[in-house]
């Protein structure tokens, strides 16, 4: 009985490719041929055999040669190098030329060669006596023909392939490399990095230059390269012998061309887009960063923080600088960056050199450092005789959100209306500005850039550098007084102020009489007290200021208007 040699299969090769490479059913030794006078014993045949040696093929094989008594006189194993020759061209001894025909790679056979098909009646020096029958124990390692082409077979391919490899492209790929007999010689996986190269520029062996053409990112392909399109007679190092056919299992990881620009796709643009970003804007955006094969290398969502930067000013990689211009607030887009517009040949951190990067971006907001407060009136009462201004006390409703709609704060969360004195530094500058010039009952939206809001650091519940969106409604307005004043005259003060204040005309004004006079002016609309402060406290403070000798009453010589006091003070300072 014969025995079949089950070769160790390269598991990276697909079954169809193995069938292509090794498909051949075993045959029984009982069917061993006698070729002329040559006796062939096929004692170990691979299960699969896609190709058999034909006349004119080149072969690479190991052998042991013995006489019929079993004595060895030559061995390629002992020399450490397989024998290479072409069949059917008289370059091998006639018996081997016949006996090697029909062999499969990894097949072992014994070929018994009679003298007239070996070294005949002359023999070979002192090594082979005349009329010697020789027994060759052969193992076929490789075969090829000068007419051979590069053979490719796609093992798997991505569903979506928008681009395939062309000459002058730059590719990054993983590979397992074996000889035709399955012996591994190299693997990018073992090195932990892709093989990176230009295509069609002589950086790769000719067969790989040809075999990788047309591949898509994510595609796995098997490539068989004959020796004359690989490393030829010289081989390569100790791993690839002379005249070796090479088998590559290739996974394309990345692809670009040095002339590529960024590409923008999958855009989702909001219906309302009043403004698009330009160089010099400051932007907050979320992103997912992946390689072309879909593997994620970074994401802002995982950190739960936007990425914040100026655009068009070199603060980010050039491709992102370009891809973030011309976007709307709320827009989503995918930006693909070639390596020369990303991290180049050096890479960065977990990003390998020459990697194409894909960013899925969601623009949260952007602003320009020169931006002012934007005010949009949504409702204004028909009658509006009084508007809010600096020093006024106002009460208002508000809703505050980010530009993406994220709710931050609302006056409805509290029992009372929000109140503030305008210009008193009680609220952020942009809100203070946005509340001015309003009528009671007016509603407006106000957009506040961060430098007029909570700045780069943000505040509790407010992200840094966030643009704020306020919905405002003015509910009440009390006109104020200038800073440093407790009471101002709305109309001209009486010419004889002390006499008007001295109600009982006794020449003295106690605090009760002083307070009665002030409250009467306010009631008649002739004067106005500082809003938001207890009137009794205001009257007490005003009285103390006028009662200069602190005797509990004001006399005519003590009474002076604050305007007069300010003029005297300025005169003294000059």
Coordinates of C-alpha atoms in Angstrom, one line a residue:
X1 CA 0.0 0.0 0.0
X2 CA 1.0 3.6 -0.5
X3 CA 1.0 6.3 2.2
X4 CA -0.3 9.8 1.5
X5 CA 1.7 12.7 3.1
X6 CA -0.8 15.2 4.6
X7 CA 1.1 18.5 4.3
X8 CA 0.9 21.1 7.0
X9 CA -1.6 23.6 5.6
X10 CA -1.1 27.3 5.8
X11 CA -4.2 28.2 7.7
X12 CA -4.2 31.7 6.4
X13 CA -5.0 30.3 2.9
X14 CA -8.7 29.8 2.0
X15 CA -10.0 26.4 1.0
X16 CA -10.7 27.4 -2.6
X17 CA -7.2 28.7 -2.8
X18 CA -5.8 25.4 -1.4
X19 CA -7.8 23.6 -3.9
X20 CA -6.3 25.8 -6.6
X21 CA -2.9 25.3 -5.1
X22 CA -2.9 21.6 -4.0
X23 CA -6.0 19.9 -5.4
X24 CA -5.1 16.4 -6.5
X25 CA -6.4 13.1 -5.3
X26 CA -4.0 10.5 -4.0
X27 CA -3.2 7.5 -6.2
X28 CA -2.2 4.1 -5.1
X29 CA 1.3 2.7 -5.4
X30 CA -0.1 -0.1 -7.3
X31 CA -0.6 2.5 -10.0
X32 CA 3.0 3.6 -9.8
X33 CA 4.1 4.1 -13.4
X34 CA 7.1 2.6 -15.2
X35 CA 8.3 5.4 -17.5
X36 CA 10.4 3.6 -20.1
X37 CA 12.9 1.7 -18.0
X38 CA 12.5 4.1 -15.0
X39 CA 10.6 2.7 -12.0
X40 CA 8.6 5.2 -9.9
X41 CA 7.4 4.5 -6.4
X42 CA 5.1 7.4 -5.3
X43 CA 5.2 6.6 -1.6
X44 CA 4.0 9.9 -0.2
X45 CA 1.6 12.0 -2.1
X46 CA -0.1 15.2 -0.8
X47 CA -3.9 15.2 -0.5
X48 CA -4.2 18.3 -2.7
X49 CA -2.2 18.9 -5.8
X50 CA -3.1 21.7 -8.2
X51 CA -0.3 21.2 -10.6
X52 CA 2.1 18.4 -11.7
X53 CA 5.5 18.7 -13.3
X54 CA 5.5 18.8 -17.0
X55 CA 8.3 18.8 -19.5
X56 CA 9.8 22.3 -19.7
X57 CA 9.0 23.2 -16.1
X58 CA 11.6 24.3 -13.7
X59 CA 11.8 22.3 -10.4
X60 CA 13.5 22.7 -7.1
X61 CA 13.8 19.5 -5.1
X62 CA 15.7 17.6 -2.5
X63 CA 17.2 14.2 -3.1
X64 CA 19.1 11.3 -1.6
X65 CA 20.9 9.0 -4.2
X66 CA 21.8 5.4 -3.3
X67 CA 23.0 2.4 -5.2
X68 CA 20.8 -0.7 -5.2
X69 CA 22.6 -1.9 -2.1
X70 CA 21.4 1.1 -0.2
X71 CA 24.8 2.9 0.0
X72 CA 24.4 6.7 -0.4
X73 CA 26.8 8.5 -2.6
X74 CA 25.1 11.9 -2.9
X75 CA 22.5 14.0 -1.0
X76 CA 21.2 17.6 -1.4
X77 CA 20.2 17.5 2.3
X78 CA 23.9 17.1 3.3
X79 CA 24.9 20.0 1.1
X80 CA 22.2 22.1 2.6
X81 CA 20.8 23.3 -0.7
X82 CA 18.0 21.9 -2.9
X83 CA 18.8 21.1 -6.5
X84 CA 17.3 23.3 -9.3
X85 CA 16.9 22.3 -12.9
X86 CA 14.6 22.4 -16.0
X87 CA 12.9 19.3 -17.2
X88 CA 12.8 18.1 -20.8
X89 CA 15.8 20.2 -21.9
X90 CA 18.6 17.6 -21.3
X91 CA 19.9 19.4 -18.2
X92 CA 19.1 16.5 -15.8
X93 CA 20.2 12.9 -16.2
X94 CA 17.7 11.2 -18.5
X95 CA 16.2 9.0 -15.7
X96 CA 15.4 11.9 -13.5
X97 CA 14.1 13.9 -16.4
X98 CA 11.5 11.1 -16.9
X99 CA 11.0 10.1 -13.3
X100 CA 10.2 13.6 -12.0
X101 CA 7.4 14.2 -14.4
X102 CA 3.9 14.2 -12.8
X103 CA 5.2 15.1 -9.3
X104 CA 3.3 17.4 -7.0
X105 CA 4.8 19.9 -4.6
X106 CA 5.5 18.1 -1.3
X107 CA 5.3 14.7 -3.0
X108 CA 8.0 12.1 -2.1
X109 CA 8.9 9.4 -4.6
X110 CA 11.6 6.9 -5.3
X111 CA 12.9 6.8 -8.8
X112 CA 15.0 3.8 -9.9
X113 CA 17.1 4.7 -12.9
X114 CA 18.8 2.0 -15.0
X115 CA 22.4 2.6 -16.0
X116 CA 21.6 3.6 -19.6
X117 CA 19.4 6.4 -18.3
X118 CA 22.0 7.4 -15.6
X119 CA 25.8 7.4 -16.1
X120 CA 25.9 4.4 -18.4
X121 CA 28.9 2.2 -19.0
X122 CA 31.3 5.0 -18.2
X123 CA 30.0 5.8 -14.7
X124 CA 31.0 9.0 -13.1
X125 CA 34.6 9.1 -11.9
X126 CA 35.3 7.3 -8.7
X127 CA 31.8 8.0 -7.4
X128 CA 29.5 6.1 -9.7
X129 CA 30.9 2.8 -11.1
X130 CA 30.0 1.9 -14.7
X131 CA 26.7 0.3 -15.4
X132 CA 25.2 1.4 -12.0
X133 CA 21.5 1.4 -11.3
X134 CA 20.7 4.5 -9.1
X135 CA 17.8 5.0 -6.7
X136 CA 16.8 8.6 -6.2
X137 CA 14.6 9.5 -3.2
X138 CA 13.0 12.8 -4.3
X139 CA 11.0 15.4 -2.5
X140 CA 9.6 18.2 -4.7
X141 CA 9.7 21.6 -3.1
X142 CA 8.8 23.9 -6.0
X143 CA 7.9 24.1 -9.7
X144 CA 7.3 26.9 -12.1
X145 CA 7.4 27.8 -15.8
X146 CA 8.7 30.8 -17.6
X147 CA 5.2 31.3 -19.0
X148 CA 3.7 31.5 -15.4
X149 CA 1.8 34.6 -14.4
X150 CA 1.1 36.0 -10.9
X151 CA -1.9 34.1 -9.6
X152 CA -4.3 35.9 -7.2
X153 CA -7.4 34.8 -5.4
X154 CA -9.6 36.9 -3.2
X155 CA -10.4 35.2 0.1
X156 CA -12.6 37.9 1.5
X157 CA -13.6 41.4 0.5
X158 CA -15.5 44.3 2.2
X159 CA -19.1 45.0 1.2
X160 CA -18.2 48.6 0.3
X161 CA -15.2 49.3 -1.8
X162 CA -15.0 52.9 -3.0
X163 CA -11.4 52.7 -4.1
X164 CA -8.8 50.0 -5.1
X165 CA -5.1 50.0 -5.4
X166 CA -3.5 51.6 -8.5
X167 CA 0.0 52.3 -9.5
X168 CA 1.7 55.1 -7.5
X169 CA -0.6 54.5 -4.6
X170 CA 0.9 54.0 -1.1
X171 CA -0.3 50.9 0.7
X172 CA -0.1 49.4 4.2
X173 CA -0.7 45.7 4.4
X174 CA -0.3 42.7 6.7
X175 CA 1.0 39.5 5.2
X176 CA 2.0 35.9 5.9
X177 CA 4.6 34.7 3.4
X178 CA 5.4 31.0 2.7
X179 CA 7.3 29.0 0.1
X180 CA 5.3 26.8 -2.3
X181 CA 5.8 23.8 0.0
X182 CA 4.2 25.7 2.9
X183 CA 7.4 26.7 4.7
X184 CA 6.9 30.2 6.3
X185 CA 9.6 32.7 5.6
X186 CA 8.2 36.0 6.9
X187 CA 5.1 37.6 8.5
X188 CA 4.2 41.2 9.3
X189 CA 2.0 39.9 12.1
X190 CA 5.1 38.6 13.9
X191 CA 6.7 42.0 13.6
X192 CA 3.6 43.7 14.9
X193 CA 3.5 46.2 12.1
X194 CA 2.3 46.5 8.5
X195 CA 4.5 46.5 5.5
X196 CA 4.3 50.0 3.9
X197 CA 5.2 50.7 0.3
X198 CA 4.5 52.6 -2.9
X199 CA 3.0 50.5 -5.6
X200 CA 4.5 50.3 -9.1
X201 CA 7.6 52.3 -8.2
X202 CA 10.0 49.4 -7.7
X203 CA 9.8 49.3 -3.9
X204 CA 8.2 45.8 -4.0
X205 CA 9.1 42.7 -5.9
X206 CA 7.5 42.7 -9.3
X207 CA 5.0 40.0 -8.5
X208 CA 3.7 41.8 -5.4
X209 CA 3.6 45.1 -7.4
X210 CA 1.3 43.3 -9.8
X211 CA -0.6 41.1 -7.3
X212 CA -1.7 43.9 -5.0
X213 CA -3.3 46.0 -7.8
X214 CA -7.1 46.2 -7.5
X215 CA -7.2 45.4 -3.8
X216 CA -9.7 47.2 -1.5
X217 CA -9.0 48.1 2.1
X218 CA -10.2 45.2 4.2
X219 CA -9.7 42.7 1.4
X220 CA -7.8 39.5 2.0
X221 CA -6.0 38.0 -1.1
X222 CA -3.7 35.1 -1.8
X223 CA -0.9 35.8 -4.2
X224 CA 1.4 33.2 -5.9
X225 CA 4.5 34.7 -7.4
X226 CA 6.9 32.7 -9.6
X227 CA 10.6 33.1 -8.8
X228 CA 11.5 35.3 -11.8
X229 CA 8.9 37.8 -10.5
X230 CA 10.2 37.4 -6.9
X231 CA 13.8 37.1 -5.8
X232 CA 15.0 34.9 -8.7
X233 CA 18.4 33.1 -8.6
X234 CA 19.7 35.2 -5.7
X235 CA 17.0 34.5 -3.3
X236 CA 16.8 36.6 -0.2
X237 CA 18.6 36.0 3.0
X238 CA 18.5 32.5 4.6
X239 CA 14.7 32.2 4.5
X240 CA 14.1 32.5 0.7
X241 CA 16.2 30.2 -1.3
X242 CA 17.2 30.6 -4.9
X243 CA 14.5 30.2 -7.5
X244 CA 11.7 30.0 -4.9
X245 CA 8.0 30.5 -5.7
X246 CA 6.4 32.7 -3.0
X247 CA 2.9 32.5 -1.6
X248 CA 1.5 35.6 0.2
X249 CA -1.7 35.9 2.2
X250 CA -2.3 39.7 2.2
X251 CA -4.7 41.8 4.1
X252 CA -4.8 45.4 2.9
X253 CA -5.1 47.8 5.9
X254 CA -4.7 51.2 4.3
X255 CA -4.5 52.9 0.9
X256 CA -3.8 56.5 -0.3
X257 CA -2.0 58.4 -3.0
X258 CA 0.6 61.1 -2.2
X259 CA -1.5 63.5 -4.3
X260 CA -4.7 62.9 -2.2
X261 CA -6.5 65.8 -0.6
X262 CA -9.0 65.4 2.2
X263 CA -12.4 64.0 1.4
X264 CA -15.7 65.0 3.0
X265 CA -18.8 62.8 2.9
X266 CA -21.8 61.7 4.9
X267 CA -22.7 65.3 5.6
X268 CA -25.8 66.0 7.7
X269 CA -26.4 69.8 7.6
X270 CA -29.0 71.4 9.7
X271 CA -31.8 73.2 7.8
X272 CA -31.0 76.5 9.6
X273 CA -27.4 77.5 9.1
X274 CA -26.9 81.3 9.5
X275 CA -23.1 81.0 9.5
X276 CA -20.3 78.7 8.4
X277 CA -17.0 78.4 10.2
X278 CA -14.0 80.2 8.9
X279 CA -10.3 80.3 9.8
X280 CA -9.8 81.9 13.1
X281 CA -13.0 80.6 14.7
X282 CA -12.9 78.6 17.9
X283 CA -14.8 75.4 17.7
X284 CA -16.1 72.7 20.0
X285 CA -16.8 69.3 18.4
X286 CA -17.1 65.7 19.2
X287 CA -15.4 63.0 17.0
X288 CA -14.7 59.4 16.5
X289 CA -11.3 58.7 14.9
X290 CA -10.8 55.4 13.0
X291 CA -8.4 53.9 10.5
X292 CA -9.7 52.9 7.0
X293 CA -10.3 49.4 8.3
X294 CA -12.7 50.7 10.9
X295 CA -10.6 50.2 13.9
X296 CA -11.0 53.1 16.4
X297 CA -7.9 54.9 17.6
X298 CA -9.6 57.8 19.6
X299 CA -12.9 59.2 20.5
X300 CA -14.0 62.4 22.4
X301 CA -17.3 60.7 23.4
X302 CA -15.4 58.2 25.6
X303 CA -13.9 61.2 27.5
X304 CA -17.3 62.9 27.6
X305 CA -15.7 66.1 26.6
X306 CA -15.6 68.0 23.3
X307 CA -12.3 68.8 21.6
X308 CA -11.9 72.5 21.6
X309 CA -9.5 74.4 19.2
X310 CA -9.0 77.3 16.9
X311 CA -9.3 76.2 13.3
X312 CA -7.3 77.3 10.3
X313 CA -4.4 78.4 12.4
X314 CA -2.3 75.3 12.7
X315 CA -3.5 74.2 16.2
X316 CA -4.6 70.8 14.7
X317 CA -3.3 68.6 12.0
X318 CA -3.6 70.2 8.6
X319 CA -6.3 67.9 7.2
X320 CA -8.5 68.6 10.2
X321 CA -7.8 72.3 10.0
X322 CA -9.1 72.2 6.5
X323 CA -12.0 69.8 7.1
X324 CA -13.5 71.9 9.9
X325 CA -13.8 75.0 7.8
X326 CA -17.1 75.7 6.1
X327 CA -19.2 73.7 8.6
X328 CA -22.5 74.7 10.3
X329 CA -23.3 74.5 14.0
X330 CA -24.9 71.1 14.5
X331 CA -23.4 69.6 11.3
X332 CA -22.1 66.1 11.1
X333 CA -19.6 65.1 8.5
X334 CA -17.0 62.4 7.8
X335 CA -13.5 63.7 6.9
X336 CA -10.8 61.4 5.5
X337 CA -7.3 62.6 5.9
X338 CA -4.3 61.2 3.9
X339 CA -1.2 60.7 6.0
X340 CA 0.6 63.8 4.6
X341 CA -2.3 65.8 6.0
X342 CA -2.4 63.9 9.3
X343 CA 0.6 62.4 11.2
X344 CA 2.8 61.5 8.3
X345 CA 5.4 58.8 8.1
X346 CA 6.2 59.1 11.8
X347 CA 2.7 58.5 13.2
X348 CA 1.7 59.5 16.7
X349 CA 1.1 57.3 19.7
X350 CA -1.3 54.5 18.7
X351 CA -1.4 55.9 15.1
X352 CA 1.1 54.1 12.9
X353 CA 3.2 55.9 10.3
X354 CA 1.6 56.6 6.9
X355 CA -1.9 55.9 8.3
X356 CA -5.0 57.3 6.6
X357 CA -7.4 58.7 9.3
X358 CA -11.2 58.9 9.2
X359 CA -13.0 61.3 11.5
X360 CA -16.7 61.3 12.1
X361 CA -17.4 64.8 13.4
X362 CA -20.3 66.5 15.2
X363 CA -19.9 70.3 15.5
X364 CA -21.4 71.5 18.8
X365 CA -20.6 75.2 18.4
X366 CA -18.1 77.7 17.2
X367 CA -17.5 81.4 17.7
X368 CA -14.9 84.0 16.8
X369 CA -13.0 86.0 19.5
X370 CA -14.4 89.1 17.7
X371 CA -18.0 88.0 18.1
X372 CA -20.5 90.3 20.0
X373 CA -23.7 89.4 21.6
X374 CA -26.5 88.5 19.1
X375 CA -30.0 89.7 20.0
X376 CA -33.1 88.5 18.2
X377 CA -36.4 90.1 19.4
X378 CA -39.2 87.5 19.1
X379 CA -42.0 89.5 20.6
X380 CA -42.4 93.2 21.5
X381 CA -45.4 94.9 23.1
X382 CA -47.3 97.4 21.1
X383 CA -46.8 100.1 23.8
X384 CA -43.3 100.5 25.1
X385 CA -42.5 103.8 26.8
X386 CA -39.8 102.5 29.1
X387 CA -36.8 100.3 28.3
X388 CA -34.2 98.7 30.5
X389 CA -30.8 100.3 31.0
X390 CA -27.8 100.4 33.2
X391 CA -28.6 100.7 36.9
X392 CA -32.2 99.5 36.4
X393 CA -33.6 96.7 38.6
X394 CA -35.3 94.1 36.4
X395 CA -37.1 90.9 36.9
X396 CA -37.1 88.4 34.1
X397 CA -37.7 84.8 33.0
X398 CA -35.0 82.9 31.2
X399 CA -34.1 79.5 29.6
X400 CA -30.4 78.8 29.0
X401 CA -29.0 76.1 26.7
X402 CA -26.1 75.2 24.6
X403 CA -26.3 75.7 20.9
X404 CA -26.9 71.9 20.4
X405 CA -30.1 72.3 22.5
X406 CA -28.7 70.9 25.7
X407 CA -30.6 72.5 28.5
X408 CA -28.5 74.1 31.3
X409 CA -30.6 76.3 33.5
X410 CA -34.1 77.9 33.7
X411 CA -35.8 80.4 35.9
X412 CA -38.7 78.0 36.0
X413 CA -36.5 75.8 38.3
X414 CA -36.9 78.5 41.0
X415 CA -39.9 79.8 43.0
X416 CA -39.1 83.5 42.2
X417 CA -38.3 85.4 39.1
X418 CA -34.6 86.1 38.4
X419 CA -33.6 89.7 39.2
X420 CA -30.6 91.8 38.7
X421 CA -29.4 95.4 38.6
X422 CA -28.0 96.0 35.1
X423 CA -24.4 97.1 35.0
X424 CA -23.8 96.0 38.5
X425 CA -21.7 92.9 37.5
X426 CA -24.3 90.6 38.9
X427 CA -24.6 88.4 35.8
X428 CA -22.2 87.5 32.9
X429 CA -21.4 90.4 30.7
X430 CA -23.2 89.0 27.6
X431 CA -26.5 88.5 29.5
X432 CA -26.2 91.9 31.1
X433 CA -25.9 93.4 27.6
X434 CA -28.7 91.2 26.2
X435 CA -31.1 92.4 28.9
X436 CA -30.7 96.1 28.0
X437 CA -33.1 98.0 25.9
X438 CA -36.0 95.7 26.7
X439 CA -39.6 96.6 27.3
X440 CA -41.7 94.9 30.0
X441 CA -43.4 91.9 28.2
X442 CA -40.7 91.8 25.5
X443 CA -39.2 88.4 24.6
X444 CA -35.9 87.8 22.8
X445 CA -33.2 85.2 22.2
X446 CA -29.6 86.1 23.0
X447 CA -26.5 84.3 21.7
X448 CA -23.5 84.9 24.0
X449 CA -19.9 84.0 22.9
X450 CA -17.8 82.4 25.6
X451 CA -15.6 85.5 26.1
X452 CA -18.8 87.3 27.2
X453 CA -20.1 84.2 29.0
X454 CA -18.2 81.8 31.2
X455 CA -14.9 81.8 29.3
X456 CA -12.5 78.9 28.7
X457 CA -12.9 77.5 32.1
X458 CA -16.7 77.3 32.1
X459 CA -18.8 77.1 35.3
X460 CA -20.7 74.6 37.2
X461 CA -22.8 72.8 34.6
X462 CA -21.4 74.9 31.8
X463 CA -18.6 73.5 29.6
X464 CA -15.5 75.6 28.9
X465 CA -15.6 77.8 25.8
X466 CA -19.3 77.2 25.3
X467 CA -21.5 79.5 23.3
X468 CA -24.8 80.1 25.3
X469 CA -28.3 80.5 24.0
X470 CA -30.8 82.4 26.2
X471 CA -34.5 82.8 25.8
X472 CA -35.5 86.0 27.8
X473 CA -38.8 87.6 28.9
X474 CA -38.7 90.9 30.8
X475 CA -41.4 90.8 33.5
X476 CA -40.8 94.0 35.6
X477 CA -38.6 97.1 35.4
X478 CA -37.7 99.6 38.0
X479 CA -35.6 102.4 36.8
X480 CA -32.4 102.8 38.7
X481 CA -30.0 105.5 39.8
X482 CA -26.4 106.1 38.9
X483 CA -23.7 104.4 40.8
X484 CA -23.0 106.1 44.1
X485 CA -26.5 107.6 44.3
X486 CA -29.3 106.6 46.6
X487 CA -31.9 109.0 45.2
X488 CA -32.2 111.1 42.0
X489 CA -34.6 113.8 40.9
X490 CA -36.6 112.9 37.9
X491 CA -37.7 116.5 37.6
X492 CA -35.9 119.6 38.7
X493 CA -35.4 119.9 42.5
X494 CA -37.3 122.7 44.2
X495 CA -35.5 126.0 44.1
X496 CA -35.8 126.4 47.8
X497 CA -35.2 122.8 48.7
X498 CA -34.7 123.3 52.5
X499 CA -37.9 125.3 52.9
X500 CA -39.8 122.6 50.9
X501 CA -38.3 119.9 53.2
X502 CA -38.9 121.9 56.4
X503 CA -42.6 121.0 56.5
X504 CA -43.3 122.7 59.9
X505 CA -41.1 125.6 59.0
X506 CA -39.1 125.5 62.3
X507 CA -35.7 125.7 60.6
X508 CA -34.8 122.1 61.5
X509 CA -35.6 118.8 59.6
X510 CA -35.5 115.6 61.7
X511 CA -35.3 112.2 60.1
X512 CA -39.1 111.7 60.2
X513 CA -39.7 115.0 58.4
X514 CA -36.9 114.2 55.9
X515 CA -38.3 110.7 55.2
X516 CA -41.8 112.0 54.7
X517 CA -40.5 114.5 52.2
X518 CA -38.5 112.0 50.2
X519 CA -41.4 109.5 50.1
X520 CA -43.7 112.2 48.8
X521 CA -41.3 113.0 45.9
X522 CA -41.2 109.4 44.9
X523 CA -44.9 109.0 45.2
X524 CA -45.5 112.1 43.0
X525 CA -42.9 110.8 40.4
X526 CA -40.6 113.7 41.0
X527 CA -37.7 111.6 42.4
X528 CA -36.5 108.0 42.3
X529 CA -34.8 105.9 45.0
X530 CA -32.2 103.2 44.3
X531 CA -34.3 100.1 43.4
X532 CA -33.9 96.8 45.3
X533 CA -33.0 98.5 48.6
X534 CA -35.2 99.0 51.6
X535 CA -36.5 102.6 51.4
X536 CA -36.1 103.1 55.2
X537 CA -32.4 102.1 54.8
X538 CA -32.0 104.6 51.9
X539 CA -33.6 107.4 53.9
X540 CA -31.5 106.7 56.9
X541 CA -28.3 106.7 54.8
X542 CA -29.3 109.9 53.1
X543 CA -30.1 111.6 56.4
X544 CA -26.8 110.6 57.9
X545 CA -25.0 112.1 54.9
X546 CA -26.8 115.5 55.4
X547 CA -26.7 115.6 59.2
X548 CA -23.1 116.6 59.1
X549 CA -22.7 117.5 62.8
X550 CA -24.6 114.4 63.8
X551 CA -27.1 116.3 66.1
X552 CA -30.1 114.5 64.8
X553 CA -31.5 117.3 62.6
X554 CA -30.6 118.9 59.3
X555 CA -30.4 122.7 59.1
X556 CA -30.1 124.8 55.9
X557 CA -26.4 125.2 56.1
X558 CA -25.9 121.4 56.1
X559 CA -28.1 120.6 53.2
X560 CA -26.3 120.1 49.9
X561 CA -27.2 118.1 46.9
X562 CA -24.8 115.3 45.9
X563 CA -24.2 117.1 42.6
X564 CA -22.9 120.1 44.5
X565 CA -20.8 117.9 46.8
X566 CA -19.2 116.2 43.7
X567 CA -18.4 119.6 42.2
X568 CA -16.8 120.8 45.4
X569 CA -14.7 117.6 45.6
X570 CA -13.5 118.0 42.1
X571 CA -12.6 121.6 42.7
X572 CA -10.6 120.7 45.8
X573 CA -8.8 117.9 43.8
X574 CA -7.8 120.3 41.1

